[in-house]
């Protein structure tokens, strides 16, 4: 396939994904009825389940199933002094250029990937736009707290979840006593805000987004080795949620391109249809942040090792993942169009979202074979109630069963159960109390007793 054909196919795939996300209720543009709020997105009924599954699984793997990581949920509104100490107030900016002709604004380091609004087939450089010299544009959202509006009332929406972890470092150490022994981590999932110059590529670059971060505190001599350890852990995590290793790329970020605080950073990138782009950064932040806050408050933010009788400011390794970017990667990875032969022997295309069952928004759909047969409906509702405490299920009685399967395939539902005449004993006692269970990817069906459903499904969806 030529480069141009591939680019056109990728762009077409992305358009289909965006439209499926809207049609099926994964992701909507924020305030769409008012013309949309640029860089902001809302997750619909399927999207919110997918996102919750990802966050829950991340929390389970990185906090609950580890002895060395505890959690935190910090406030979004952030003390201005904390962000002055961290360097964000003076330094968290991207270089910006304006076009003097069409008045558009671009990120100076991304001009060649941007489109000129006057001639969308060209980027501003090819189009000979009249660009200004780059200027720094601070990415933080500023707000005022309380009734007064002097400079002292300025607060910021946090630009990363990390800073609240550093600011609470001492409290966590003091409160959790025995549990936290160096090395150990503090994890957080939460919203972050950046006034991005050009939000784009669907949810990829948003102004409001969620991060899943761990600050893993350690001794200076272990920093580099732990950076490699976390890189491997995170790659395994992506594989375990259905993103194959061969679609992930690791960029060892060269000197001069890393954050000012970092002496080693790996970017984990994914092959999105719009290019290979960053999913997560694994950064060795040294002792930069805790030192900066120690200076800011005039007290050392240090770790006390009672047993060894020593005190020191630890170093930190930070795996920082974007929740929304991972969701987008899961959606892009899951999307597939497959030509199949239907019941009537005709070829048709089915769109199937091949989510890993752990991530799938709905785990099992329950169908009565016919909706106008009360016994089938009643039995289906019984099956629904049986599964409901264990997994997210849905009930669908509209249209032919084949069409219901297609709807489930598009939502990425890995299993569906059909309650038929055998189930209710109308064809004799032999299959009474059994249902058909269909698997989304193989489309294979088995007959299984209702009483075995929970035990059969649970290991497949966890
Ligand atoms: P980029 O270079 O793409 O702007 P970054 O290197 O500034 O990202 P970090 O500060 O390392 O990003 O943030 C950690 C993670 O947070 C990123 O890997 C990404 O997954 C997520 N993230 C950062 N900015 C955004 C954004 N504007 N929209 C969605 N997710 C984001």
Coordinates of N, CA, C and O in Angstrom, one line a residue, residues 187-299:
X187 N -0.1 6.8 44.4 CA -0.8 6.8 43.1 C -2.0 7.6 43.1 O -2.7 7.8 44.2
X188 N -2.4 8.2 42.0 CA -3.6 9.0 41.9 C -4.2 9.0 40.5 O -3.4 9.0 39.5
X189 N -5.5 9.0 40.5 CA -6.2 9.1 39.2 C -7.0 10.4 39.3 O -7.8 10.5 40.3
X190 N -6.9 11.3 38.4 CA -7.8 12.4 38.5 C -7.6 13.4 37.3 O -6.8 13.2 36.4
X191 N -8.4 14.4 37.4 CA -8.5 15.4 36.3 C -7.2 16.3 36.3 O -6.7 16.7 37.3
X192 N -6.8 16.7 35.1 CA -5.8 17.7 34.9 C -6.2 18.6 33.8 O -7.0 18.2 33.0
X193 N -5.7 19.8 33.8 CA -6.2 20.8 32.8 C -5.0 21.5 32.2 O -4.1 22.0 32.9
X194 N -5.1 21.6 30.9 CA -4.0 22.4 30.2 C -4.7 23.2 29.1 O -5.4 22.6 28.3
X195 N -4.4 24.5 29.0 CA -5.0 25.3 28.0 C -4.3 25.1 26.7 O -3.5 26.0 26.2
X196 N -4.4 23.9 26.1 CA -3.6 23.6 24.9 C -3.9 24.6 23.8 O -5.0 25.0 23.6
X197 N -2.8 24.9 23.0 CA -3.0 25.9 21.9 C -3.9 25.3 20.8 O -4.8 26.0 20.3
X198 N -3.6 24.1 20.4 CA -4.4 23.4 19.4 C -4.9 22.1 19.9 O -4.2 21.0 19.6
X199 N -6.0 22.0 20.5 CA -6.6 20.7 20.9 C -6.9 20.0 19.6 O -7.4 20.6 18.6
X200 N -6.6 18.7 19.5 CA -6.9 18.0 18.2 C -6.8 16.5 18.3 O -6.4 16.0 19.4
X201 N -7.0 15.9 17.2 CA -7.0 14.4 17.1 C -8.0 13.8 18.1 O -7.7 13.0 18.9
X202 N -9.3 14.2 18.0 CA -10.4 13.7 18.8 C -10.0 14.0 20.3 O -9.7 15.1 20.6
X203 N -10.0 13.0 21.1 CA -9.7 13.3 22.5 C -8.2 13.3 22.8 O -7.8 13.6 24.0
X204 N -7.4 13.1 21.8 CA -6.0 12.9 22.1 C -5.4 14.1 22.8 O -4.7 13.9 23.8
X205 N -5.6 15.3 22.3 CA -5.1 16.5 22.9 C -6.3 17.3 23.4 O -6.9 18.0 22.6
X206 N -6.6 17.2 24.7 CA -7.8 17.9 25.2 C -7.3 19.0 26.2 O -6.2 19.0 26.6
X207 N -8.2 19.8 26.6 CA -7.9 20.8 27.6 C -8.2 20.3 29.0 O -7.7 20.8 29.9
X208 N -9.2 19.4 29.0 CA -9.5 18.8 30.3 C -9.3 17.3 30.1 O -9.9 16.7 29.2
X209 N -8.5 16.6 30.9 CA -8.3 15.2 30.7 C -8.0 14.6 32.1 O -7.8 15.2 33.1
X210 N -7.9 13.2 32.0 CA -7.6 12.5 33.3 C -6.2 11.8 33.2 O -5.9 11.3 32.1
X211 N -5.5 11.9 34.3 CA -4.2 11.2 34.3 C -4.3 10.0 35.4 O -5.1 10.1 36.3
X212 N -3.4 9.1 35.1 CA -3.3 8.0 36.1 C -1.8 8.0 36.4 O -1.0 7.6 35.5
X213 N -1.4 8.4 37.6 CA 0.0 8.7 37.9 C 0.4 7.9 39.1 O -0.3 7.8 40.1
X214 N 1.7 7.5 39.1 CA 2.4 7.0 40.3 C 3.6 7.8 40.5 O 4.4 8.0 39.6
X215 N 3.8 8.3 41.7 CA 5.1 8.9 42.1 C 5.8 7.8 42.9 O 5.3 7.5 44.0
X216 N 6.8 7.2 42.4 CA 7.5 6.1 43.1 C 8.8 6.6 43.7 O 9.8 6.9 43.0
X217 N 8.8 6.7 45.1 CA 9.9 7.4 45.8 C 11.0 6.3 46.1 O 10.7 5.2 46.5
X218 N 12.2 6.8 45.9 CA 13.3 5.8 46.1 C 14.6 6.5 46.5 O 14.7 7.8 46.5
X219 N 15.7 5.7 46.7 CA 17.0 6.3 47.0 C 17.6 6.7 45.6 O 17.3 6.0 44.6
X220 N 18.5 7.7 45.7 CA 19.1 8.3 44.4 C 19.7 7.1 43.6 O 19.5 7.1 42.4
X221 N 20.4 6.2 44.3 CA 21.1 5.2 43.5 C 20.2 4.2 42.8 O 20.7 3.5 41.9
X222 N 18.9 4.2 43.2 CA 18.0 3.2 42.5 C 17.2 3.8 41.4 O 16.4 3.1 40.7
X223 N 17.3 5.2 41.2 CA 16.4 5.9 40.3 C 16.4 5.3 38.9 O 15.3 5.0 38.3
X224 N 17.6 5.2 38.3 CA 17.6 4.8 36.9 C 17.1 3.4 36.7 O 16.3 3.1 35.7
X225 N 17.5 2.5 37.6 CA 17.1 1.1 37.5 C 15.6 1.0 37.6 O 14.9 0.2 36.9
X226 N 15.0 1.8 38.5 CA 13.5 1.7 38.7 C 12.8 2.3 37.5 O 11.6 2.0 37.3
X227 N 13.4 3.3 36.8 CA 12.8 3.8 35.6 C 12.6 2.7 34.6 O 11.6 2.6 34.0
X228 N 13.7 1.9 34.4 CA 13.6 0.7 33.5 C 12.5 -0.3 34.0 O 11.8 -0.8 33.2
X229 N 12.5 -0.5 35.3 CA 11.5 -1.4 35.9 C 10.1 -1.0 35.6 O 9.2 -1.7 35.1
X230 N 9.8 0.3 35.8 CA 8.5 0.8 35.6 C 8.1 0.8 34.1 O 6.9 0.6 33.8
X231 N 9.1 1.1 33.3 CA 8.8 1.0 31.8 C 8.2 -0.3 31.5 O 7.2 -0.5 30.8
X232 N 8.9 -1.4 32.0 CA 8.5 -2.8 31.7 C 7.1 -3.1 32.3 O 6.3 -3.7 31.6
X233 N 6.9 -2.6 33.5 CA 5.6 -2.9 34.2 C 4.5 -2.2 33.3 O 3.4 -2.8 33.2
X234 N 4.7 -1.0 32.9 CA 3.7 -0.3 32.2 C 3.4 -0.9 30.8 O 2.3 -1.0 30.3
X235 N 4.5 -1.4 30.1 CA 4.3 -2.1 28.8 C 3.4 -3.3 29.0 O 2.5 -3.6 28.3
X236 N 3.7 -4.1 30.1 CA 2.9 -5.3 30.4 C 1.5 -4.9 30.7 O 0.5 -5.6 30.3
X237 N 1.3 -3.8 31.4 CA -0.1 -3.3 31.7 C -0.9 -3.1 30.3 O -2.0 -3.6 30.2
X238 N -0.3 -2.4 29.4 CA -1.0 -2.1 28.2 C -1.3 -3.4 27.4 O -2.4 -3.6 26.9
X239 N -0.4 -4.4 27.4 CA -0.6 -5.7 26.8 C -1.8 -6.4 27.5 O -2.6 -7.0 26.8
X240 N -1.9 -6.2 28.8 CA -2.9 -7.0 29.5 C -4.3 -6.4 29.3 O -5.3 -7.0 29.6
X241 N -4.4 -5.2 28.8 CA -5.7 -4.6 28.5 C -6.0 -4.7 27.0 O -7.0 -4.1 26.5
X242 N -5.2 -5.3 26.2 CA -5.5 -5.6 24.8 C -4.8 -4.7 23.8 O -5.2 -4.6 22.7
X243 N -3.7 -4.0 24.2 CA -2.9 -3.3 23.3 C -1.6 -4.0 23.0 O -0.8 -4.2 23.9
X244 N -1.5 -4.6 21.8 CA -0.4 -5.5 21.6 C 1.0 -4.8 21.6 O 1.1 -3.6 21.2
X245 N 2.0 -5.5 22.0 CA 3.3 -4.9 22.2 C 3.8 -4.3 20.9 O 4.5 -3.3 20.9
X246 N 3.5 -5.0 19.8 CA 4.0 -4.5 18.5 C 3.5 -3.2 18.1 O 4.0 -2.5 17.2
X247 N 2.3 -2.8 18.7 CA 1.8 -1.5 18.3 C 2.3 -0.4 19.3 O 1.9 0.8 19.2
X248 N 3.1 -0.8 20.3 CA 3.7 0.1 21.3 C 5.1 0.4 20.9 O 5.9 -0.5 20.5
X249 N 5.5 1.7 21.0 CA 6.9 2.1 20.8 C 7.4 2.8 22.0 O 6.7 3.5 22.6
X250 N 8.7 2.5 22.2 CA 9.3 3.2 23.4 C 10.3 4.2 22.8 O 11.2 3.9 22.1
X251 N 10.1 5.5 23.2 CA 11.1 6.5 22.8 C 11.9 6.9 24.0 O 11.4 7.3 25.1
X252 N 13.2 6.7 23.9 CA 14.1 7.1 25.0 C 14.4 8.6 24.7 O 15.2 9.0 23.8
X253 N 13.7 9.5 25.4 CA 13.7 10.9 25.1 C 15.1 11.5 25.2 O 15.7 11.4 26.3
X254 N 15.6 12.1 24.1 CA 17.0 12.6 24.2 C 17.2 13.8 25.0 O 16.2 14.5 25.4
X255 N 18.4 14.1 25.4 CA 18.8 15.3 26.2 C 18.2 16.5 25.5 O 18.2 16.5 24.3
X256 N 17.8 17.4 26.3 CA 17.3 18.7 25.7 C 15.8 18.6 25.4 O 15.2 19.6 25.2
X257 N 15.2 17.4 25.2 CA 13.8 17.3 24.9 C 13.0 16.8 26.1 O 11.8 16.7 26.1
X258 N 13.7 16.5 27.2 CA 13.0 16.0 28.4 C 12.5 17.2 29.2 O 13.0 18.3 29.1
X259 N 11.5 16.9 30.1 CA 11.1 18.0 31.1 C 12.3 18.5 31.8 O 13.3 17.7 32.0
X260 N 12.2 19.7 32.3 CA 13.4 20.3 33.0 C 13.8 19.6 34.2 O 14.9 19.6 34.7
X261 N 12.8 18.8 34.8 CA 13.1 18.1 36.0 C 13.7 16.7 35.8 O 14.0 16.0 36.8
X262 N 13.8 16.2 34.6 CA 14.0 14.8 34.4 C 15.4 14.5 33.9 O 15.9 15.2 33.0
X263 N 16.0 13.4 34.4 CA 17.3 13.1 33.8 C 17.2 11.8 33.0 O 18.2 11.3 32.5
X264 N 16.0 11.2 32.9 CA 15.7 10.1 32.0 C 14.2 10.0 31.8 O 13.5 10.0 32.8
X265 N 13.8 9.9 30.6 CA 12.4 9.8 30.3 C 12.2 8.8 29.1 O 12.8 8.9 28.1
X266 N 11.2 7.9 29.3 CA 10.8 7.1 28.2 C 9.4 7.5 27.9 O 8.5 7.6 28.8
X267 N 9.1 7.7 26.6 CA 7.7 7.9 26.2 C 7.2 6.6 25.7 O 7.9 5.9 24.8
X268 N 6.0 6.1 26.2 CA 5.4 4.9 25.6 C 4.4 5.4 24.6 O 3.5 6.2 24.9
X269 N 4.6 5.0 23.3 CA 3.8 5.6 22.2 C 3.0 4.4 21.6 O 3.4 3.3 21.7
X270 N 1.8 4.8 21.0 CA 1.0 3.9 20.4 C 0.7 4.3 18.9 O 0.7 5.5 18.6
X271 N 0.5 3.3 18.1 CA 0.3 3.6 16.7 C -1.2 4.0 16.5 O -2.0 3.1 16.1
X272 N -1.5 5.2 16.7 CA -2.9 5.7 16.5 C -3.1 5.8 14.9 O -2.1 6.0 14.2
X273 N -4.3 5.8 14.5 CA -4.5 6.0 13.0 C -3.9 7.4 12.5 O -3.6 7.5 11.4
X274 N -3.8 8.3 13.4 CA -3.2 9.6 13.0 C -1.7 9.8 13.3 O -1.2 10.8 13.3
X275 N -1.1 8.6 13.6 CA 0.4 8.7 13.8 C 0.8 8.0 15.1 O -0.1 7.7 15.9
X276 N 2.1 7.8 15.2 CA 2.6 7.2 16.5 C 2.7 8.3 17.5 O 3.5 9.3 17.3
X277 N 2.0 8.2 18.6 CA 1.9 9.3 19.5 C 1.9 8.8 21.0 O 1.5 7.7 21.3
X278 N 2.3 9.8 21.9 CA 2.5 9.4 23.3 C 1.3 9.0 24.0 O 0.3 9.7 24.0
X279 N 1.4 7.9 24.7 CA 0.3 7.4 25.7 C 0.7 7.8 27.1 O -0.2 8.1 27.9
X280 N 2.0 7.6 27.4 CA 2.4 7.7 28.8 C 3.9 8.1 28.8 O 4.7 7.7 27.9
X281 N 4.3 8.9 29.8 CA 5.7 9.2 30.0 C 6.1 8.5 31.3 O 5.4 8.5 32.3
X282 N 7.3 7.8 31.2 CA 7.9 7.3 32.4 C 9.1 8.1 32.7 O 10.1 7.9 32.0
X283 N 9.1 9.0 33.7 CA 10.1 10.0 33.9 C 10.8 9.8 35.2 O 10.2 9.6 36.3
X284 N 12.1 9.9 35.2 CA 12.9 9.9 36.4 C 13.1 11.4 36.8 O 13.8 12.1 36.2
X285 N 12.3 11.8 37.8 CA 12.2 13.2 38.1 C 13.2 13.6 39.2 O 13.2 14.7 39.7
X286 N 14.1 12.8 39.5 CA 15.2 13.0 40.5 C 14.5 13.5 41.8 O 13.4 13.1 42.1
X287 N 15.2 14.4 42.5 CA 14.6 14.9 43.7 C 14.1 16.3 43.5 O 13.9 17.1 44.4
X288 N 14.0 16.6 42.2 CA 13.6 18.0 41.8 C 12.4 18.6 42.5 O 12.4 19.6 43.1
X289 N 11.3 17.8 42.6 CA 10.1 18.3 43.1 C 10.1 18.5 44.6 O 9.7 19.5 45.1
X290 N 10.5 17.4 45.3 CA 10.5 17.5 46.7 C 11.5 18.6 47.2 O 11.3 19.3 48.2
X291 N 12.6 18.8 46.5 CA 13.6 19.8 46.8 C 12.9 21.2 46.6 O 13.0 22.1 47.5
X292 N 12.2 21.3 45.5 CA 11.6 22.6 45.2 C 10.5 23.0 46.3 O 10.5 24.1 46.7
X293 N 9.7 22.0 46.7 CA 8.7 22.3 47.7 C 9.4 22.5 49.1 O 8.9 23.3 49.9
X294 N 10.5 21.8 49.3 CA 11.3 22.1 50.6 C 11.7 23.5 50.6 O 11.5 24.2 51.7
X295 N 12.2 24.0 49.5 CA 12.6 25.4 49.5 C 11.4 26.3 49.6 O 11.4 27.3 50.3
X296 N 10.3 26.0 48.9 CA 9.1 26.8 48.9 C 8.5 27.0 50.3 O 8.1 28.1 50.6
X297 N 8.5 25.9 51.1 CA 7.9 26.1 52.4 C 9.0 26.3 53.5 O 8.6 26.5 54.6
X298 N 10.2 26.2 53.1 CA 11.3 26.4 54.1 C 11.4 25.3 55.1 O 11.9 25.4 56.2
X299 N 10.9 24.1 54.7 CA 11.1 22.9 55.6 C 11.4 21.7 54.7 O 10.8 21.5 53.7

